[in-house]
Coordinates of C-alpha atoms in Angstrom, one line a residue:
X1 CA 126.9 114.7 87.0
X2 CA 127.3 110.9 88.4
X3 CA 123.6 109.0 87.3
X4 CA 122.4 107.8 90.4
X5 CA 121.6 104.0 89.1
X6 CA 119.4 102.2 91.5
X7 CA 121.0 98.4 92.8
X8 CA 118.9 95.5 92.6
X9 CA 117.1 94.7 95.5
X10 CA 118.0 91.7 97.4
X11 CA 115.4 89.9 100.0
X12 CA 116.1 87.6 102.9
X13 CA 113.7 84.4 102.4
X14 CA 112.4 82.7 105.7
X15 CA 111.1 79.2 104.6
X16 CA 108.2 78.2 107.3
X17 CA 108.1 74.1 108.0
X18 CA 106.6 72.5 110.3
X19 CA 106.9 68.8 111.1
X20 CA 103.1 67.6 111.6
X21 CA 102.7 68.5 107.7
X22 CA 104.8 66.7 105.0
X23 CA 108.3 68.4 104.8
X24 CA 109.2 67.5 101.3
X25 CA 106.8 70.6 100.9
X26 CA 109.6 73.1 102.3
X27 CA 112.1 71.7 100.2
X28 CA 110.4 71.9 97.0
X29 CA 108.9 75.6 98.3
X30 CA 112.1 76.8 98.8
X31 CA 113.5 75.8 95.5
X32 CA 110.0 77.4 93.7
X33 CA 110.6 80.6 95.4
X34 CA 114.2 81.0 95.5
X35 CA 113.6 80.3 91.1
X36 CA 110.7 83.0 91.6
X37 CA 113.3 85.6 93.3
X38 CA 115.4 85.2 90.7
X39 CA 113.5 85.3 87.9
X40 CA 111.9 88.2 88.6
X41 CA 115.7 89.8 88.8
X42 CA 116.3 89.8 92.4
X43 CA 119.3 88.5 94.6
X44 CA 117.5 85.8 97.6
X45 CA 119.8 85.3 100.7
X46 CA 118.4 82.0 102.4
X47 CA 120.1 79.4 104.4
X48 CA 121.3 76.2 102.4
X49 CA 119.6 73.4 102.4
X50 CA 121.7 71.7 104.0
X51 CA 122.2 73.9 106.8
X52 CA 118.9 73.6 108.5
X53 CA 115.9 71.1 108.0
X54 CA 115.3 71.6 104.0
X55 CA 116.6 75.1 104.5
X56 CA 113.6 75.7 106.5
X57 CA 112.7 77.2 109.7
X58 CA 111.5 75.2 112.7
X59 CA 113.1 74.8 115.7
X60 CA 114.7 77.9 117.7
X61 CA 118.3 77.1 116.3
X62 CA 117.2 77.2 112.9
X63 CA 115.3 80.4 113.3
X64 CA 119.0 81.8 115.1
X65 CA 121.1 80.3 112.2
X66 CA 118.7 82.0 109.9
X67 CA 119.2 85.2 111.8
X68 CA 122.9 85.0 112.1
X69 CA 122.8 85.1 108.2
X70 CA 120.4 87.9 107.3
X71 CA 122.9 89.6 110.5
X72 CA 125.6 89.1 107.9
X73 CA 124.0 90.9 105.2
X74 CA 122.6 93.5 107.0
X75 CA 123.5 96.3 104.5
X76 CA 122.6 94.8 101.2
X77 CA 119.1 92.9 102.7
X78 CA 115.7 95.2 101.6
X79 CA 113.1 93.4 102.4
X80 CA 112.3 90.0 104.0
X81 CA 109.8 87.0 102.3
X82 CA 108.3 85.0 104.1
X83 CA 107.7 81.4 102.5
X84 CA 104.8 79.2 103.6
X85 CA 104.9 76.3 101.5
X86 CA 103.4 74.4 104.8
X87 CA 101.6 75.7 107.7
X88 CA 105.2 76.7 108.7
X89 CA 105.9 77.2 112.4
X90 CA 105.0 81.2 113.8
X91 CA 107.5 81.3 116.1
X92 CA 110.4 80.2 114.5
X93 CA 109.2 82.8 111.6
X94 CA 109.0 85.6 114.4
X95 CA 111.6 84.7 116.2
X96 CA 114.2 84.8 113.1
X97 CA 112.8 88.3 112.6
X98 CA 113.3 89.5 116.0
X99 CA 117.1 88.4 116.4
X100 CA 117.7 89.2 112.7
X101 CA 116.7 93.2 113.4
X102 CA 117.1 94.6 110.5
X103 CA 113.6 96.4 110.6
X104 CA 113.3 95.9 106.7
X105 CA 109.5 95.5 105.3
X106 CA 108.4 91.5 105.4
X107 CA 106.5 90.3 102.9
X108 CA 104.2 87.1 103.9
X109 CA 103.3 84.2 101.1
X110 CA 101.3 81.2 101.7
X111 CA 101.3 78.5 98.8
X112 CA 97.9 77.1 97.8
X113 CA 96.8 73.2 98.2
X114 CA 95.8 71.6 95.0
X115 CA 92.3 69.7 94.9
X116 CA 92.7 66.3 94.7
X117 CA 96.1 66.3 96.4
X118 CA 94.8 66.9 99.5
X119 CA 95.9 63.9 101.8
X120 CA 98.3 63.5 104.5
X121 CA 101.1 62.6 102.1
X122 CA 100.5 66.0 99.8
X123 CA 98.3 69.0 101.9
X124 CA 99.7 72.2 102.7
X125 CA 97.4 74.0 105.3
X126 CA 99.7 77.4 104.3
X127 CA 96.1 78.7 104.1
X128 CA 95.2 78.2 107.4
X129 CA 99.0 78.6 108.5
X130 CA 99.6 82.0 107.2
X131 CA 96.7 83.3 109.7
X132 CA 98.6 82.2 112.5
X133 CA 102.3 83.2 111.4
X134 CA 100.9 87.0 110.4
X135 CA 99.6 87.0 114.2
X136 CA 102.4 86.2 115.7
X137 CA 104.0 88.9 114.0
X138 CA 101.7 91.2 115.1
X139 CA 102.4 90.1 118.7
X140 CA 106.2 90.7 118.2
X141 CA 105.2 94.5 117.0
X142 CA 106.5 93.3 113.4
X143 CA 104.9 95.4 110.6
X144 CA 104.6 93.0 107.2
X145 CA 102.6 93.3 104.1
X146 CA 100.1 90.7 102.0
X147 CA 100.1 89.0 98.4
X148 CA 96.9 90.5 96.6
X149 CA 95.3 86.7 97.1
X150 CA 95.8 85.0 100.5
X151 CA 97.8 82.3 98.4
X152 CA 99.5 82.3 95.7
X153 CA 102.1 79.9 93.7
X154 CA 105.8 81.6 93.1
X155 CA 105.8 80.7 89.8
X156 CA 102.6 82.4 89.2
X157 CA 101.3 85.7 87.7
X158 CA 100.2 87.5 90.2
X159 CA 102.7 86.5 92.9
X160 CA 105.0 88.0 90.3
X161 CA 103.2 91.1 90.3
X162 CA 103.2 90.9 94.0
X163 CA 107.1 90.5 93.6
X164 CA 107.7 93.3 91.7
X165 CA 105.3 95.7 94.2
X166 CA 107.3 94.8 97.3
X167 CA 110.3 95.2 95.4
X168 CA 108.9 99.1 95.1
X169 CA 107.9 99.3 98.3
X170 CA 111.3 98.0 99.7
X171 CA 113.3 100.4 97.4
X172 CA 111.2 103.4 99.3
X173 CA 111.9 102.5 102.4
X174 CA 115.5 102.2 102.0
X175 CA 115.5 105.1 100.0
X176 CA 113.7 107.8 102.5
X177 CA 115.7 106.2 105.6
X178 CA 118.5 107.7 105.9
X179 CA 117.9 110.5 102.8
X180 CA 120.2 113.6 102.6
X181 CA 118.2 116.6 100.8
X182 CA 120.2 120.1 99.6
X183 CA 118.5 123.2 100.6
X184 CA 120.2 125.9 97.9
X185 CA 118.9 128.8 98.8
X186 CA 116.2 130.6 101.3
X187 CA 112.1 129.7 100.6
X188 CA 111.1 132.7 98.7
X189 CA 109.2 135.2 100.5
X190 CA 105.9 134.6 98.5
X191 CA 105.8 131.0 99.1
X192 CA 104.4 130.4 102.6
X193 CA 102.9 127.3 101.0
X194 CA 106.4 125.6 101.0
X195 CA 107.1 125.7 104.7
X196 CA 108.3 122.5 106.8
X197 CA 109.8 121.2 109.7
X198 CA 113.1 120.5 109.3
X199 CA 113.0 119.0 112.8
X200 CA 110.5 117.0 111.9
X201 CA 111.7 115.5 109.0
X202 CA 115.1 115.0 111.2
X203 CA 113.4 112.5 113.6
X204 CA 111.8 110.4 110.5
X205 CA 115.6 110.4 109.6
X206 CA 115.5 112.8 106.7
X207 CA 118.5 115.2 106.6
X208 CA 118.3 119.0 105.5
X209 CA 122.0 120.6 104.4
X210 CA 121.8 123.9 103.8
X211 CA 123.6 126.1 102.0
X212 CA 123.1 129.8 100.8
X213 CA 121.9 131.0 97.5
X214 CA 124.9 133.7 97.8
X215 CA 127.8 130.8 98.4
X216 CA 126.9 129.1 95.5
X217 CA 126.7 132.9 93.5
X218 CA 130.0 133.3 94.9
X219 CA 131.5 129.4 93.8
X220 CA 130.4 130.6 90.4
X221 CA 132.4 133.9 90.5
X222 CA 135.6 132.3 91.2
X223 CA 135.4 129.2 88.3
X224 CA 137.3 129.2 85.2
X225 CA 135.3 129.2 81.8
X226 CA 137.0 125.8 81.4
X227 CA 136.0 124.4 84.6
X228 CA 132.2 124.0 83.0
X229 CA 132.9 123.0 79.6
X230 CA 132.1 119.7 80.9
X231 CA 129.0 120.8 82.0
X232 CA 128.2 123.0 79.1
X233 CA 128.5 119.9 76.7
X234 CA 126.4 117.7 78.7
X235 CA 123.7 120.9 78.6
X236 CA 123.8 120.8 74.7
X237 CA 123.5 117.1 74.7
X238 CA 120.6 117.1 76.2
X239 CA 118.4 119.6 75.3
X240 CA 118.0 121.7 71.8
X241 CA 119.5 125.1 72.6
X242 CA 120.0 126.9 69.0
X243 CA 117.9 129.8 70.1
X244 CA 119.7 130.5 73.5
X245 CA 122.6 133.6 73.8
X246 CA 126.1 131.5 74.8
X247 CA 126.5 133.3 77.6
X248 CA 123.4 131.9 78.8
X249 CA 124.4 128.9 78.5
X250 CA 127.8 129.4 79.7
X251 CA 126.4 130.7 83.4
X252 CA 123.7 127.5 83.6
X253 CA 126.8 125.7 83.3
X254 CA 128.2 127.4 85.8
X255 CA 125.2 126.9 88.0
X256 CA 125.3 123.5 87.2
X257 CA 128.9 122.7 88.2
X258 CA 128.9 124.2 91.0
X259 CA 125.4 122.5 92.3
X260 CA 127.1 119.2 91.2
X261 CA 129.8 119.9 92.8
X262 CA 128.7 121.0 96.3
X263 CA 126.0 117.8 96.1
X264 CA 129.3 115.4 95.9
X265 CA 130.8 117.2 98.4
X266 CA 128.0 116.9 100.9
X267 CA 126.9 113.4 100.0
X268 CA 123.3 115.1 99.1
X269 CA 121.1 113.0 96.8
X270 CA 118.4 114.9 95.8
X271 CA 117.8 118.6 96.2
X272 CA 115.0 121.9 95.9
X273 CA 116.5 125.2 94.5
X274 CA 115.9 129.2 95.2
X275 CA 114.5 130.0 91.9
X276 CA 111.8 132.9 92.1
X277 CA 113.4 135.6 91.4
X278 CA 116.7 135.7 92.7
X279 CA 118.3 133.9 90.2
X280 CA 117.0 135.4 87.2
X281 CA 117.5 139.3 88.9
X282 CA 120.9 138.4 90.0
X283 CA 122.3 135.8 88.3
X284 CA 120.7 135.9 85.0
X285 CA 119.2 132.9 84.5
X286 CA 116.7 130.2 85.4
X287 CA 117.8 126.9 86.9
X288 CA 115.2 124.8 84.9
X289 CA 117.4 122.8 82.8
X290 CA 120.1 122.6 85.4
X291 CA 117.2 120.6 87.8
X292 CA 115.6 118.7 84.9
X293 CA 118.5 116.8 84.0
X294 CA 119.2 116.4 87.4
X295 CA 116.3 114.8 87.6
X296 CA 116.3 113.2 84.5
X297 CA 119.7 111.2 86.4
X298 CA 117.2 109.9 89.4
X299 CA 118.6 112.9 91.7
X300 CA 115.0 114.8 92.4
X301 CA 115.4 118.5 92.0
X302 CA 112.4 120.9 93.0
X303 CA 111.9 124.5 93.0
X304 CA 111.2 127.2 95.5
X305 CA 113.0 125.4 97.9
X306 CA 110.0 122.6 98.7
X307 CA 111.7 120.0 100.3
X308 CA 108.8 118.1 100.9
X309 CA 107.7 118.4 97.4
X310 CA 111.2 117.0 96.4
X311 CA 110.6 113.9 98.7
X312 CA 107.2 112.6 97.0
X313 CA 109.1 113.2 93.8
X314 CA 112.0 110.6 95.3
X315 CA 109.6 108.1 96.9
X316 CA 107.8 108.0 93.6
X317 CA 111.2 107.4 91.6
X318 CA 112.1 105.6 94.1
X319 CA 109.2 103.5 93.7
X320 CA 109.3 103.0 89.7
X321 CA 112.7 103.9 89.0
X322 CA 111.9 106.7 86.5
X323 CA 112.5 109.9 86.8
X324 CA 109.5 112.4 88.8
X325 CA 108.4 115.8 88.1
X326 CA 107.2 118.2 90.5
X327 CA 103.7 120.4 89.3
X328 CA 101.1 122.9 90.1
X329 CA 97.6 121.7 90.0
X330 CA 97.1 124.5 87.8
X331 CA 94.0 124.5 86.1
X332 CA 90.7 123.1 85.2
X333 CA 90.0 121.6 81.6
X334 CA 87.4 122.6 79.9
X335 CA 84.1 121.3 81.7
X336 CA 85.5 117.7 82.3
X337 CA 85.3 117.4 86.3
X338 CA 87.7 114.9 85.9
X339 CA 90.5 116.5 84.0
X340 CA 92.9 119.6 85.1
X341 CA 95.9 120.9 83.7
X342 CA 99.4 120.3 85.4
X343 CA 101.6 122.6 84.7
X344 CA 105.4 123.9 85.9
X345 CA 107.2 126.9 84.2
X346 CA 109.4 124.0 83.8
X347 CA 112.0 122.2 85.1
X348 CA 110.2 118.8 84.1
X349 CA 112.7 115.7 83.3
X350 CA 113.1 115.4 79.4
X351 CA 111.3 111.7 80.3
X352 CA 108.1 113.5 80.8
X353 CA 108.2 115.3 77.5
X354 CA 106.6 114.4 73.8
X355 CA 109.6 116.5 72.7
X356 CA 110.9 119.3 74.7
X357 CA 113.5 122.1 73.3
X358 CA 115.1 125.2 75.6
X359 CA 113.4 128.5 75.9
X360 CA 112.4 131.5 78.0
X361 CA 110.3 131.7 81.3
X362 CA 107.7 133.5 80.3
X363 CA 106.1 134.4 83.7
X364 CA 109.4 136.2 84.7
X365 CA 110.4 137.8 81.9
X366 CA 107.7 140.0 82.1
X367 CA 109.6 141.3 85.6
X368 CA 112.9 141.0 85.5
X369 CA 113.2 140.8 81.4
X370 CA 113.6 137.9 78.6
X371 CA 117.0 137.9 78.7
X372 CA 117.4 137.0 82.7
X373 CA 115.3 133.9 82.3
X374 CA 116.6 131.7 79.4
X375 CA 116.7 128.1 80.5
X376 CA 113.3 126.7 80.9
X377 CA 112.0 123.1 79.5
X378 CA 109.1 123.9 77.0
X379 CA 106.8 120.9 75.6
X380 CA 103.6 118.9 76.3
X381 CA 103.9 116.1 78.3
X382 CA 103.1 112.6 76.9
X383 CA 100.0 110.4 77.1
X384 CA 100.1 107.8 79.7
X385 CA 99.8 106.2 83.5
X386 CA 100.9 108.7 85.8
X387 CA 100.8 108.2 89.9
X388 CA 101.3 111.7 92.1
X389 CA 102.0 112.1 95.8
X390 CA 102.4 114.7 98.4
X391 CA 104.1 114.9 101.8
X392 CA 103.8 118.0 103.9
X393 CA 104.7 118.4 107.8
X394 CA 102.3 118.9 110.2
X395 CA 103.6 121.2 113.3
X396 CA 100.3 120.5 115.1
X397 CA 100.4 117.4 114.9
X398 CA 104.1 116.6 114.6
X399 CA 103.7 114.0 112.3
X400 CA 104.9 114.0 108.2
X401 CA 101.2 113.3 106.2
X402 CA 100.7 113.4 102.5
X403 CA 98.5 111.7 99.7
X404 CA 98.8 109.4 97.2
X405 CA 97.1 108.5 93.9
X406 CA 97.3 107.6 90.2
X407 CA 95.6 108.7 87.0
X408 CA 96.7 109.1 83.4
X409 CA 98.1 112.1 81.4
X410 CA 96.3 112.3 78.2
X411 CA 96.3 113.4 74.5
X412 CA 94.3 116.5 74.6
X413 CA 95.2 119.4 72.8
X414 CA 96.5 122.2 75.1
X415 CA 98.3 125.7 73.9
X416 CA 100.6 127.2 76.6
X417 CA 103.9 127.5 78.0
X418 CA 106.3 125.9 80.1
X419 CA 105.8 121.9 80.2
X420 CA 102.3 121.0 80.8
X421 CA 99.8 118.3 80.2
X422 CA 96.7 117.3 80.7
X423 CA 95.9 114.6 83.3
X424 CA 92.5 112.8 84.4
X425 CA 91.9 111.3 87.6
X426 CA 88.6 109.3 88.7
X427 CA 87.3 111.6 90.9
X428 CA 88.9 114.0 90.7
X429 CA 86.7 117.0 92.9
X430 CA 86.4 114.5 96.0
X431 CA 90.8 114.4 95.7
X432 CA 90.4 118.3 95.0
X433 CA 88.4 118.8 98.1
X434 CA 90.5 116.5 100.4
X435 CA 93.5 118.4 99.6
X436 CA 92.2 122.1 100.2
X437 CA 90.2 121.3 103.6
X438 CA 93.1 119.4 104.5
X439 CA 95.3 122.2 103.4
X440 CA 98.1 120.7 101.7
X441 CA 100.1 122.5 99.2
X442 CA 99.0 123.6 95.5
X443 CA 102.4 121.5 94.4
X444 CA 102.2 117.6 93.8
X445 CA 104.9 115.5 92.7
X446 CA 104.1 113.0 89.8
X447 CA 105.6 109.9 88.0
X448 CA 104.7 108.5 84.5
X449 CA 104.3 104.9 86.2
X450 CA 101.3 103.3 88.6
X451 CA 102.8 102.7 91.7
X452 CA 101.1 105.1 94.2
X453 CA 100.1 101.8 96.0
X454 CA 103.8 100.9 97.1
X455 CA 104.6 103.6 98.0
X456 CA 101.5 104.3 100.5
X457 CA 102.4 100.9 102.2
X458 CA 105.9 101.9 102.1
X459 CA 105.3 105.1 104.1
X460 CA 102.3 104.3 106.2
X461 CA 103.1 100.5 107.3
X462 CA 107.0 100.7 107.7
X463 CA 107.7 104.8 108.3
X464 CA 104.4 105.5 110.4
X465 CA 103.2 108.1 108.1
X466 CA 99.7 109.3 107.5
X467 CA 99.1 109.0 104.3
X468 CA 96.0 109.1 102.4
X469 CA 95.3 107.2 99.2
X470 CA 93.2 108.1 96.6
X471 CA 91.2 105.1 95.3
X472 CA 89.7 106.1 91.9
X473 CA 87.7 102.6 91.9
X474 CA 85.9 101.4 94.7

């Protein structure tokens, strides 16, 4: 199985000018944030300096020139940063945009003036000019997105933070354009809660491939022992599996091979498996480890065939570039109206884990006996940040919605099964009321890094989702 490595991002830069404020300020600007770009380990695409006016954009040629260029990198360019090191000129800014069309997220910048250094020689105005450039986009119908502070300084902190977020937010854009998602296997009768449009999905440019749960049985049934060796050693590399029968181990191979297999085949990246109960009845086995190291690699792999459940898991990966689990909002803790127990039977990436070994599903077993079900992930998860997201379609409204939101796992003590952990969210019953009177699904996807805001301006400013976010801080 191929690790699906994320590339680095690369941005377009648009350096504003404009020639009633001092235009030494765009050529220093554009150095600042072209060393800011890559410094903070991304690849800038700008016009040289000596191409237009201090590499700037002013006049309606520059803005073309500028266009032509970002044209020329349309499939590597994420995401677009607009410069303001002056008031800058709107139009050329908009106008670049327009004839670039690359419909990639923009993010707008305005440097700060400096006290003291405030005459005609030295002042910016980017304060004043970053109103009118983020107007004219709106008149173009350009979505963008804001620094945290109306100005801020490239080299500084929080426009690095900044940086980094529309880095995230450009990386879940790209990423859920355009997806590919594996269907292996028919929703299981008992979970209506799974349902979705595939159609839907289909016009927001997410793709479903099929295939059936008795095609992939039947792949299996025709491969040579030796054909999942491969397999079968990556299986023992990555979890401890003393206590599991070989032939166990031999058919998650199997199961594996084939999955990887067909997924390569189909150009698939992520994908949400059959599990409950046809596997273990007729196959012998649960997928669990099979999806948790496919997950573990950055491919996203859900159960009970929840596609949407398997696209917050990407967007949040996506989004941090760490692996995502998907979970049950299983269970209150204790008295704490803040805490709840997340839980999964479980296919959990070994990221998530304090330590993790192989085991038995317990739940199954009691139906369909211990010796189908071998294959599970069992441990606690570890103490730390955590975000979560869910995405669900709406037929009535024909729109994809979802929710989005952060909290932290913690260090509680908690005896169970299956991977689990115990995770605390600022208010926590308001979330938990939202989500059953809107009626959104008892999975959630999470991620063991904060970045549920990214990817809420990812989906709602750029994809024209409706996506609510959780604020546990007013």
């Amino acid at each position: 199985m191929a690790n699906a490595q994320p590339r680095p991002v690369t941005f377009g830069m648009i350096v504003g000018n404009r020639g009633f404020f001092p235009d030494h300020l765009a050529q220093s600007g554009r150095s600042e944030m072209l060393a800011a770009i890559e410094k903070a380990g991304y690849r800038p695409v700008a016009v040289g300096a000596d191409e237009t006016k201090y590499g700037a954009v002013e006049t309606r040629t520059e803005a073309a020139r500028c266009a032509d260029l970002f044209k020329k990198h349309r499939e590597s360019i994420d995401g677009i940063i607009v410069t303001l090191p002056n008031f800058g000129d709107e139009r050329a800014i908009a106008d670049t945009l327009r004839m670039a069309g690359l419909n990639v997220p923009v993010l707008v910048q305005a440097t700060p003036d400096t006290p003291g250094r405030m005459t005609i020689r030295d002042r910016r105005d980017s304060f004043c000019g970053k109103m009118s450039a983020c107007n004219n986009l709106s008149q173009y119908g350009i979505p963008y997105s804001l620094t945290t502070q109306h100005t801020e300084s490239p080299d500084s902190d929080v426009f690095r933070r900044d940086l980094h977020w529309f880095a995230a937010v450009c990386r879940v854009v790209r990423g859920l354009r355009n997806l590919r998602i594996g269907a292996i296997g028919a929703r299981p009768a008992a979970f209506n809660t799974v349902r979705y449009s595939e159609k839907l999905l289909e016009a927001n440019g997410i793709s479903v491939e099929t295939i059936d749960l008795s095609e992939i049985l039947g792949r299996i049934q025709r491969m040579k022992e030796a054909e999942a060796q491969p397999k079968l050693d990556q299986i023992k590399r990555y979890v401890t599996s003393d206590s599991i029968p070989a032939d166990a181990l031999l058919k998650m191979a199997k199961l594996g091979a084939v999955i990887d297999g067909w997924m390569e085949q189909t150009q698939v990246a992520i994908s949400a498996i059959q599990c409950w109960t046809s596997l273990e009845e007729f196959f012998g086995v649960v997928p669990c480890t099979i999806m948790s190291m496919m997950s573990e690699n950055l491919m996203s792999s859900a159960c009970e065939v929840d596609i949407c459940g398997v696209v917050g898991m990407h967007a949040l990966q996506l989004a941090s570039e760490t692996p995502s689990a998907l979970l049950d909002w299983n269970n209150n803790y204790g008295e704490d109206p803040d805490k709840a127990v997340c839980f999964h039977c479980s296919n959990l990436p070994k990221h998530f884990f304090r330590s993790v070994k192989m085991d038995f599903q317990e739940i199954i077993a009691g139906s369909v006996g211990k010796e189908n079900t071998y294959g599970t992930c069992v441990g606690l998860v570890k103490p730390g940040p955590m975000s979560f997201a869910r995405f669900s379609t709406s037929d009535r409204e024909g729109i994809i919605r979802g929710y989005v939101g952060e909290g932290e796992f913690t260090d509680d003590p908690l005896e169970t099964f299956g991977g689990a952990g115990v995770v605390r969210i600022p208010k926590l019953q308001e979330l938990l009321r939202y989500i059953c009177e809107q009626g959104f699904e008892h999975h959630v996807a999470a991620n063991l890094a904060p970045v549920a805001p990214a990817v809420r301006e990812a989906t709602t400013r750029y994809l024209g989702w409706s996506v609510y976010e959780h604020r546990s801080r007013c």
